[in-house]
Amino acid sequence: MADIAVRPMTADDADRVLAIYQAGLDGGNASFETVAPTWAAFDAGRLADHRFVAVDTDDIVVGWVAVSPTSSRAVYAGVVEHSVYIDPAAQGRGAGRLLLEVLIAATEAAGIWTIQSGVFPENAASLALHQRAGFRVIGTRERVGRHHGRWRDVILLERRSPTIA
């Protein structure tokens, strides 16, 4: 992992972030979405203080993580939903783990007590990554949506902060 660093995401990262997002979508097991959004839509839907990119030694973005609020209600102010995507060519180098470590530290420092996500059961690498990062399986939403003409289940994961009471 010495060749991977994490830094805040900026608008200059847009092309790489969206290309990595699209590569994940093209793989078929990352999201119900099939086309990455525009940068304007991506930017508007994610909290600015909790977006990070993993970069290699040439400062090329190889992965990203970002969060969205789960609700506008004040009671859920400390709950976010996250996404993490790694360039297929960079998978297995520790970028996902580093991104989640930085995200967890940043969200806890901001008083966020729960990070949640939904992952397709077929995405074994993502499930293992999240469990190593302290996420637990909450349950499975069976046949929650259709994707490429077939029903898909989603495994719900969450990480509750042990430091925020």
Coordinates of N, CA, C and O in Angstrom, one line a residue:
M1 N 0.8 -1.2 0.0 CA 0.0 0.0 0.0 C 0.9 1.3 0.0 O 0.3 2.3 -0.1
A2 N 2.2 1.1 0.1 CA 3.0 2.3 0.1 C 2.9 3.1 -1.2 O 3.2 4.3 -1.3
D3 N 2.4 2.4 -2.3 CA 2.3 3.2 -3.6 C 0.9 3.8 -3.7 O 0.6 4.4 -4.8
I4 N 0.0 3.8 -2.7 CA -1.3 4.3 -2.7 C -1.4 5.4 -1.6 O -1.0 5.1 -0.4
A5 N -2.0 6.5 -1.9 CA -2.2 7.6 -0.9 C -3.7 8.0 -1.1 O -4.3 7.8 -2.1
V6 N -4.2 8.6 0.0 CA -5.6 9.1 -0.1 C -5.6 10.6 0.2 O -4.8 11.1 1.1
R7 N -6.4 11.3 -0.6 CA -6.5 12.8 -0.5 C -7.9 13.2 -0.7 O -8.7 12.4 -1.3
P8 N -8.3 14.4 -0.3 CA -9.7 14.8 -0.6 C -9.9 14.9 -2.1 O -9.0 15.2 -2.9
M9 N -11.1 14.5 -2.5 CA -11.6 14.6 -3.9 C -11.8 16.1 -4.3 O -12.4 16.8 -3.5
T10 N -11.4 16.4 -5.5 CA -11.7 17.8 -6.0 C -12.3 17.7 -7.4 O -12.4 16.6 -8.0
A11 N -12.8 18.8 -7.9 CA -13.5 18.8 -9.2 C -12.5 18.4 -10.3 O -12.9 17.8 -11.3
D12 N -11.2 18.6 -10.1 CA -10.2 18.2 -11.1 C -10.2 16.7 -11.2 O -9.6 16.2 -12.2
D13 N -10.7 15.9 -10.3 CA -10.7 14.5 -10.3 C -11.9 13.9 -11.0 O -12.0 12.7 -11.2
A14 N -12.8 14.8 -11.5 CA -14.1 14.4 -12.0 C -14.0 13.3 -13.1 O -14.7 12.3 -13.0
D15 N -13.2 13.5 -14.1 CA -13.1 12.6 -15.2 C -12.7 11.2 -14.7 O -13.3 10.2 -15.1
R16 N -11.7 11.1 -13.9 CA -11.2 9.8 -13.4 C -12.3 9.1 -12.5 O -12.5 7.9 -12.6
V17 N -12.8 9.9 -11.6 CA -13.9 9.4 -10.7 C -15.0 8.8 -11.5 O -15.5 7.7 -11.2
L18 N -15.5 9.6 -12.4 CA -16.7 9.1 -13.2 C -16.3 7.9 -14.1 O -17.1 7.0 -14.3
A19 N -15.1 7.9 -14.6 CA -14.6 6.7 -15.4 C -14.6 5.5 -14.5 O -15.0 4.4 -15.0
I20 N -14.0 5.6 -13.3 CA -14.0 4.5 -12.4 C -15.4 4.0 -12.0 O -15.7 2.8 -11.9
Y21 N -16.3 5.0 -11.8 CA -17.6 4.7 -11.5 C -18.3 3.9 -12.6 O -18.9 2.8 -12.4
Q22 N -18.1 4.4 -13.9 CA -18.7 3.7 -15.0 C -18.1 2.3 -15.2 O -18.8 1.3 -15.5
A23 N -16.8 2.1 -14.9 CA -16.2 0.8 -15.0 C -16.8 -0.2 -14.0 O -17.1 -1.4 -14.3
G24 N -17.1 0.3 -12.8 CA -17.8 -0.5 -11.8 C -19.2 -0.9 -12.2 O -19.7 -2.0 -12.1
L25 N -19.9 0.1 -12.8 CA -21.3 -0.2 -13.3 C -21.3 -1.2 -14.4 O -22.1 -2.0 -14.5
D26 N -20.3 -1.0 -15.3 CA -20.2 -2.0 -16.4 C -19.9 -3.4 -16.0 O -20.3 -4.3 -16.7
G27 N -19.3 -3.6 -14.8 CA -19.0 -4.9 -14.3 C -20.3 -5.6 -13.9 O -20.3 -6.8 -13.7
G28 N -21.4 -4.9 -13.6 CA -22.7 -5.5 -13.4 C -23.0 -5.8 -11.9 O -24.2 -6.2 -11.7
N29 N -22.1 -5.7 -11.0 CA -22.4 -6.0 -9.6 C -22.1 -4.9 -8.6 O -21.8 -5.1 -7.5
A30 N -22.1 -3.7 -9.1 CA -21.8 -2.5 -8.3 C -23.0 -1.7 -7.9 O -23.1 -1.2 -6.8
S31 N -24.0 -1.6 -8.7 CA -25.1 -0.7 -8.5 C -26.3 -1.1 -9.4 O -26.1 -1.7 -10.4
F32 N -27.5 -0.6 -9.0 CA -28.6 -0.7 -9.9 C -28.5 0.3 -11.1 O -29.1 0.2 -12.1
E33 N -27.7 1.4 -10.9 CA -27.4 2.3 -11.9 C -26.7 1.7 -13.1 O -25.9 0.7 -12.9
T34 N -26.8 2.2 -14.3 CA -26.1 1.6 -15.4 C -25.2 2.6 -16.1 O -24.4 2.3 -16.9
V35 N -25.5 3.9 -15.8 CA -24.7 5.0 -16.4 C -24.3 5.9 -15.3 O -25.1 6.4 -14.5
A36 N -23.0 6.2 -15.2 CA -22.5 7.2 -14.2 C -23.1 8.6 -14.4 O -23.4 8.9 -15.6
P37 N -23.4 9.3 -13.4 CA -24.0 10.6 -13.5 C -23.1 11.6 -14.1 O -21.9 11.4 -14.2
T38 N -23.6 12.8 -14.4 CA -22.7 13.9 -14.7 C -22.0 14.3 -13.5 O -22.4 14.0 -12.4
W39 N -20.9 15.1 -13.6 CA -20.2 15.6 -12.5 C -21.1 16.5 -11.6 O -21.1 16.4 -10.4
A40 N -21.9 17.3 -12.3 CA -22.8 18.2 -11.5 C -23.8 17.4 -10.6 O -24.0 17.7 -9.5
A41 N -24.3 16.3 -11.2 CA -25.2 15.4 -10.4 C -24.5 14.7 -9.3 O -24.9 14.6 -8.1
F42 N -23.3 14.2 -9.6 CA -22.5 13.5 -8.6 C -22.1 14.5 -7.4 O -22.3 14.2 -6.3
D43 N -21.7 15.7 -7.8 CA -21.3 16.7 -6.8 C -22.5 17.1 -6.0 O -22.3 17.3 -4.7
A44 N -23.6 17.3 -6.6 CA -24.8 17.8 -5.8 C -25.3 16.7 -4.8 O -25.9 17.1 -3.8
G45 N -25.1 15.4 -5.1 CA -25.6 14.4 -4.3 C -24.8 13.8 -3.2 O -25.2 13.0 -2.4
R46 N -23.5 14.4 -3.0 CA -22.6 13.8 -2.0 C -22.1 15.0 -1.2 O -21.9 16.1 -1.6
L47 N -21.8 14.6 0.1 CA -21.3 15.6 1.1 C -19.9 16.0 0.8 O -19.0 15.1 0.7
A48 N -19.6 17.2 0.6 CA -18.3 17.7 0.2 C -17.2 17.4 1.1 O -16.1 17.1 0.7
D49 N -17.4 17.3 2.4 CA -16.4 17.0 3.4 C -16.0 15.6 3.5 O -15.1 15.2 4.2
H50 N -16.7 14.7 2.8 CA -16.5 13.3 3.0 C -16.4 12.6 1.6 O -17.1 11.6 1.3
R51 N -15.5 13.1 0.8 CA -15.2 12.6 -0.6 C -13.7 12.5 -0.6 O -13.0 13.5 -0.5
F52 N -13.2 11.3 -1.0 CA -11.8 11.1 -1.0 C -11.4 10.2 -2.2 O -12.3 9.4 -2.7
V53 N -10.2 10.4 -2.7 CA -9.7 9.6 -3.8 C -8.4 8.9 -3.4 O -7.7 9.5 -2.6
A54 N -8.2 7.7 -3.9 CA -7.0 7.0 -3.7 C -6.2 7.3 -5.0 O -6.7 7.2 -6.1
V55 N -4.9 7.6 -4.8 CA -4.0 8.0 -5.9 C -2.8 7.1 -5.9 O -2.3 6.8 -4.8
D56 N -2.2 6.9 -7.1 CA -0.9 6.1 -7.1 C 0.2 7.1 -7.0 O 0.0 8.3 -6.8
T57 N 1.4 6.7 -7.2 CA 2.6 7.5 -7.0 C 2.7 8.6 -8.1 O 3.4 9.6 -7.9
D58 N 1.9 8.5 -9.2 CA 1.9 9.5 -10.2 C 0.7 10.5 -10.0 O 0.3 11.2 -10.9
D59 N 0.0 10.4 -8.9 CA -1.2 11.1 -8.6 C -2.4 10.8 -9.5 O -3.2 11.6 -9.8
I60 N -2.4 9.6 -10.0 CA -3.5 9.1 -10.9 C -4.5 8.5 -9.9 O -4.2 7.7 -9.1
V61 N -5.8 9.0 -10.1 CA -6.9 8.4 -9.2 C -7.1 7.0 -9.6 O -7.4 6.7 -10.8
V62 N -7.1 6.1 -8.6 CA -7.3 4.7 -8.8 C -8.6 4.2 -8.0 O -8.9 3.0 -8.1
G63 N -9.2 5.1 -7.3 CA -10.4 4.7 -6.5 C -11.0 5.9 -5.8 O -10.3 7.0 -5.7
W64 N -12.2 5.8 -5.4 CA -12.8 6.9 -4.7 C -13.9 6.4 -3.7 O -14.4 5.3 -3.8
V65 N -14.2 7.2 -2.7 CA -15.2 7.0 -1.7 C -16.0 8.3 -1.5 O -15.3 9.3 -1.5
A66 N -17.3 8.2 -1.3 CA -18.1 9.4 -1.0 C -19.3 9.0 -0.3 O -19.8 7.8 -0.4
V67 N -19.9 10.0 0.4 CA -21.1 9.7 1.2 C -22.2 10.7 0.8 O -22.0 11.8 0.3
S68 N -23.5 10.2 1.0 CA -24.7 11.0 0.8 C -25.5 10.9 2.1 O -25.4 9.9 2.8
P69 N -26.2 12.0 2.4 CA -27.1 11.9 3.5 C -28.2 10.9 3.3 O -28.6 10.7 2.1
T70 N -28.7 10.2 4.3 CA -29.7 9.2 4.1 C -31.1 9.9 4.2 O -32.1 9.3 3.8
S71 N -31.2 11.0 4.9 CA -32.4 11.7 5.1 C -32.2 13.2 5.4 O -31.1 13.5 5.9
S72 N -33.1 14.0 5.2 CA -33.0 15.4 5.6 C -33.5 15.7 7.0 O -33.4 16.8 7.5
R73 N -34.1 14.6 7.6 CA -34.6 14.8 9.0 C -33.4 14.9 10.0 O -32.4 14.2 9.9
A74 N -33.5 15.8 10.9 CA -32.4 16.0 11.9 C -32.0 14.8 12.7 O -30.9 14.6 13.0
V75 N -33.0 13.9 13.0 CA -32.7 12.7 13.7 C -31.6 11.8 13.0 O -30.9 11.1 13.6
Y76 N -31.6 11.9 11.7 CA -30.7 11.1 10.9 C -29.4 11.9 10.5 O -28.7 11.4 9.6
A77 N -29.1 13.0 11.1 CA -28.0 13.8 10.7 C -26.7 13.0 10.8 O -25.7 13.4 10.1
G78 N -26.6 12.1 11.7 CA -25.4 11.3 11.8 C -25.3 10.0 11.1 O -24.6 9.1 11.4
V79 N -26.2 9.8 10.1 CA -26.2 8.6 9.3 C -26.0 9.0 7.8 O -26.7 9.8 7.3
V80 N -25.1 8.3 7.2 CA -24.8 8.5 5.8 C -24.7 7.2 5.1 O -24.5 6.1 5.7
E81 N -24.9 7.2 3.8 CA -24.7 6.1 2.9 C -23.5 6.3 2.0 O -23.3 7.4 1.5
H82 N -22.7 5.3 1.9 CA -21.5 5.5 1.1 C -21.4 4.6 -0.1 O -22.1 3.6 -0.2
S83 N -20.5 5.0 -1.0 CA -20.1 4.2 -2.1 C -18.6 4.2 -2.2 O -17.9 5.3 -1.9
V84 N -18.0 3.1 -2.6 CA -16.6 3.0 -2.8 C -16.3 2.2 -4.1 O -16.9 1.2 -4.3
Y85 N -15.5 2.8 -4.9 CA -15.2 2.2 -6.3 C -13.7 2.2 -6.5 O -13.1 3.2 -6.2
I86 N -13.2 1.1 -7.0 CA -11.8 1.0 -7.3 C -11.6 0.7 -8.8 O -12.3 -0.2 -9.3
D87 N -10.7 1.3 -9.5 CA -10.4 1.0 -10.8 C -10.0 -0.5 -10.9 O -9.3 -1.0 -10.1
P88 N -10.7 -1.2 -11.9 CA -10.4 -2.7 -12.0 C -8.9 -3.0 -12.0 O -8.5 -4.0 -11.5
A89 N -8.1 -2.1 -12.7 CA -6.7 -2.4 -12.8 C -5.9 -2.2 -11.5 O -4.8 -2.7 -11.4
A90 N -6.5 -1.6 -10.5 CA -5.9 -1.3 -9.2 C -6.5 -2.1 -8.1 O -6.0 -2.0 -6.9
Q91 N -7.4 -3.0 -8.4 CA -8.0 -3.8 -7.3 C -7.0 -4.7 -6.7 O -6.1 -5.2 -7.4
G92 N -7.1 -5.0 -5.4 CA -6.2 -5.9 -4.7 C -5.0 -5.2 -4.2 O -4.1 -5.9 -3.6
R93 N -4.8 -3.9 -4.3 CA -3.6 -3.2 -3.8 C -3.9 -2.4 -2.5 O -3.0 -1.7 -2.1
G94 N -5.1 -2.5 -1.9 CA -5.3 -1.9 -0.6 C -6.0 -0.5 -0.7 O -6.2 0.1 0.3
A95 N -6.3 -0.1 -1.9 CA -6.9 1.2 -2.0 C -8.3 1.3 -1.3 O -8.6 2.3 -0.7
G96 N -9.1 0.3 -1.5 CA -10.4 0.3 -0.8 C -10.3 0.3 0.7 O -11.0 1.1 1.3
R97 N -9.4 -0.4 1.2 CA -9.2 -0.4 2.7 C -8.8 1.0 3.2 O -9.3 1.5 4.1
L98 N -7.8 1.6 2.4 CA -7.3 2.9 2.8 C -8.5 4.0 2.7 O -8.6 4.8 3.6
L99 N -9.2 3.9 1.6 CA -10.3 4.8 1.5 C -11.4 4.7 2.6 O -11.8 5.7 3.2
L100 N -11.7 3.5 3.0 CA -12.6 3.3 4.1 C -12.1 3.8 5.4 O -12.8 4.4 6.2
E101 N -10.8 3.5 5.6 CA -10.1 4.0 6.9 C -10.2 5.5 7.0 O -10.6 6.1 8.0
V102 N -9.9 6.2 5.9 CA -10.0 7.7 5.9 C -11.4 8.2 6.0 O -11.7 9.1 6.8
L103 N -12.3 7.5 5.3 CA -13.7 7.9 5.5 C -14.2 7.7 6.9 O -14.9 8.6 7.4
I104 N -13.9 6.6 7.5 CA -14.4 6.4 8.9 C -13.8 7.4 9.8 O -14.6 8.0 10.6
A105 N -12.6 7.8 9.7 CA -12.0 8.8 10.6 C -12.6 10.2 10.3 O -12.9 10.9 11.3
A106 N -12.9 10.5 9.1 CA -13.4 11.8 8.8 C -14.9 11.9 9.2 O -15.3 12.9 9.8
T107 N -15.7 10.9 9.0 CA -17.1 10.9 9.5 C -17.2 10.9 11.0 O -18.0 11.7 11.5
E108 N -16.3 10.1 11.7 CA -16.4 10.2 13.1 C -16.0 11.5 13.7 O -16.6 12.0 14.6
A109 N -15.0 12.2 13.1 CA -14.6 13.5 13.5 C -15.7 14.5 13.3 O -15.8 15.5 14.0
A110 N -16.6 14.3 12.4 CA -17.7 15.1 12.1 C -18.9 14.8 12.9 O -20.0 15.4 12.7
G111 N -18.9 13.8 13.7 CA -20.0 13.3 14.5 C -21.0 12.4 13.9 O -22.1 12.2 14.4
I112 N -20.6 11.8 12.8 CA -21.4 10.9 12.1 C -21.2 9.5 12.8 O -20.1 9.0 12.9
W113 N -22.4 8.9 13.2 CA -22.3 7.7 14.0 C -22.6 6.4 13.2 O -22.2 5.3 13.6
T114 N -23.2 6.5 12.0 CA -23.5 5.3 11.2 C -23.1 5.6 9.7 O -23.6 6.6 9.1
I115 N -22.4 4.6 9.1 CA -22.2 4.6 7.7 C -22.8 3.3 7.2 O -22.6 2.3 7.8
Q116 N -23.7 3.5 6.2 CA -24.4 2.3 5.7 C -24.2 2.2 4.2 O -23.7 3.1 3.5
S117 N -24.5 1.0 3.7 CA -24.4 0.7 2.2 C -25.2 -0.5 1.9 O -25.5 -1.3 2.7
G118 N -25.5 -0.6 0.6 CA -26.1 -1.8 0.1 C -25.2 -2.4 -1.0 O -24.7 -1.7 -1.8
V119 N -25.0 -3.7 -0.9 CA -24.1 -4.4 -1.8 C -24.8 -5.6 -2.4 O -25.4 -6.4 -1.6
F120 N -24.6 -5.8 -3.7 CA -25.1 -7.1 -4.3 C -24.4 -8.3 -3.7 O -23.2 -8.2 -3.5
P121 N -25.1 -9.4 -3.4 CA -24.5 -10.5 -2.8 C -23.4 -11.1 -3.6 O -22.4 -11.7 -3.1
E122 N -23.5 -10.9 -5.0 CA -22.4 -11.4 -5.9 C -21.1 -10.7 -5.8 O -20.1 -11.1 -6.2
N123 N -21.1 -9.5 -5.1 CA -19.9 -8.7 -5.0 C -19.1 -9.1 -3.8 O -19.0 -8.4 -2.8
A124 N -18.6 -10.3 -3.8 CA -17.9 -10.9 -2.7 C -16.7 -10.0 -2.2 O -16.4 -9.9 -1.0
A125 N -16.0 -9.4 -3.2 CA -14.8 -8.6 -2.8 C -15.3 -7.4 -1.9 O -14.7 -7.0 -0.9
S126 N -16.4 -6.7 -2.3 CA -16.9 -5.6 -1.6 C -17.4 -6.0 -0.2 O -17.1 -5.3 0.8
L127 N -18.1 -7.1 -0.1 CA -18.6 -7.6 1.1 C -17.4 -7.9 2.1 O -17.4 -7.5 3.3
A128 N -16.4 -8.5 1.6 CA -15.2 -8.9 2.4 C -14.5 -7.6 2.9 O -14.1 -7.4 4.0
L129 N -14.3 -6.6 2.0 CA -13.7 -5.3 2.3 C -14.5 -4.7 3.4 O -13.9 -4.2 4.4
H130 N -15.8 -4.6 3.3 CA -16.6 -3.9 4.3 C -16.5 -4.7 5.7 O -16.4 -4.0 6.7
Q131 N -16.5 -6.0 5.7 CA -16.5 -6.7 6.9 C -15.1 -6.5 7.6 O -15.1 -6.3 8.8
R132 N -14.0 -6.4 6.8 CA -12.7 -6.2 7.4 C -12.6 -4.8 8.0 O -11.9 -4.5 8.9
A133 N -13.4 -3.8 7.4 CA -13.4 -2.5 7.9 C -14.4 -2.2 9.1 O -14.6 -1.1 9.5
G134 N -15.0 -3.3 9.6 CA -15.9 -3.2 10.7 C -17.3 -3.0 10.4 O -18.1 -2.8 11.3
F135 N -17.7 -3.2 9.2 CA -19.2 -3.2 8.9 C -19.8 -4.5 9.2 O -19.1 -5.5 9.2
R136 N -21.1 -4.5 9.5 CA -21.8 -5.8 9.8 C -23.0 -5.9 8.9 O -23.5 -4.8 8.4
V137 N -23.3 -7.1 8.6 CA -24.5 -7.3 7.8 C -25.8 -7.1 8.6 O -25.9 -7.7 9.7
I138 N -26.7 -6.3 8.2 CA -27.9 -6.0 8.8 C -29.0 -7.0 8.4 O -29.8 -7.4 9.1
G139 N -29.0 -7.2 7.1 CA -30.0 -8.1 6.5 C -29.9 -8.1 5.0 O -29.1 -7.4 4.4
T140 N -30.8 -8.8 4.4 CA -30.9 -8.8 2.9 C -32.3 -8.3 2.5 O -33.3 -8.8 3.0
R141 N -32.3 -7.4 1.5 CA -33.5 -6.9 0.9 C -33.6 -7.8 -0.4 O -32.9 -7.7 -1.3
E142 N -34.6 -8.7 -0.3 CA -34.8 -9.7 -1.4 C -35.5 -9.1 -2.5 O -36.6 -8.5 -2.3
R143 N -35.0 -9.4 -3.7 CA -35.7 -9.0 -5.0 C -36.2 -7.5 -4.9 O -37.3 -7.2 -5.2
V144 N -35.3 -6.6 -4.4 CA -35.6 -5.2 -4.2 C -35.7 -4.4 -5.5 O -36.4 -3.4 -5.5
G145 N -35.0 -4.9 -6.5 CA -35.1 -4.1 -7.8 C -34.7 -5.0 -8.9 O -34.0 -6.0 -8.8
R146 N -35.1 -4.5 -10.1 CA -34.7 -5.2 -11.3 C -33.4 -4.5 -11.9 O -33.3 -3.3 -12.0
H147 N -32.5 -5.4 -12.4 CA -31.2 -4.9 -12.9 C -30.9 -5.7 -14.1 O -30.8 -7.0 -14.0
H148 N -30.8 -5.1 -15.3 CA -30.6 -5.9 -16.5 C -31.6 -7.0 -16.7 O -31.2 -8.1 -17.1
G149 N -32.8 -6.7 -16.4 CA -33.9 -7.7 -16.7 C -34.1 -8.8 -15.6 O -34.9 -9.7 -15.8
R150 N -33.4 -8.7 -14.5 CA -33.6 -9.7 -13.5 C -33.6 -9.1 -12.1 O -33.0 -8.0 -11.9
W151 N -34.4 -9.8 -11.2 CA -34.5 -9.3 -9.9 C -33.2 -9.5 -9.1 O -32.5 -10.5 -9.3
R152 N -32.8 -8.5 -8.3 CA -31.5 -8.5 -7.5 C -31.8 -8.3 -6.1 O -32.7 -7.5 -5.7
D153 N -31.1 -9.0 -5.2 CA -31.1 -8.8 -3.8 C -30.0 -7.8 -3.5 O -29.0 -7.6 -4.2
V154 N -30.1 -7.2 -2.3 CA -29.1 -6.2 -1.8 C -28.9 -6.6 -0.3 O -29.8 -6.7 0.5
I155 N -27.6 -6.7 0.0 CA -27.2 -7.0 1.4 C -27.0 -5.6 2.0 O -26.2 -4.8 1.5
L156 N -27.7 -5.3 3.1 CA -27.5 -4.1 3.8 C -26.4 -4.2 4.9 O -26.3 -5.1 5.7
L157 N -25.4 -3.2 4.8 CA -24.3 -3.2 5.7 C -24.3 -1.9 6.5 O -24.7 -0.9 6.0
E158 N -23.8 -1.9 7.7 CA -23.6 -0.7 8.4 C -22.4 -0.8 9.4 O -22.0 -1.9 9.8
R159 N -21.8 0.4 9.6 CA -20.7 0.5 10.6 C -21.2 1.5 11.6 O -21.4 2.7 11.2
R160 N -21.4 1.1 12.8 CA -21.7 2.0 13.9 C -20.4 2.4 14.6 O -19.6 1.6 14.9
S161 N -20.3 3.7 14.8 CA -19.0 4.2 15.4 C -19.0 3.8 16.9 O -20.0 4.0 17.6
P162 N -17.9 3.2 17.3 CA -17.8 2.8 18.8 C -17.4 4.0 19.6 O -17.5 4.0 20.8
T163 N -17.1 5.2 19.0 CA -16.6 6.3 19.8 C -17.7 7.4 19.9 O -17.5 8.3 20.7
I164 N -18.8 7.3 19.1 CA -19.8 8.3 19.2 C -21.0 7.7 20.0 O -21.6 6.8 19.5
A165 N -21.3 8.3 21.1 CA -22.4 7.7 21.9 C -23.7 8.3 21.6 O -23.8 9.4 21.2

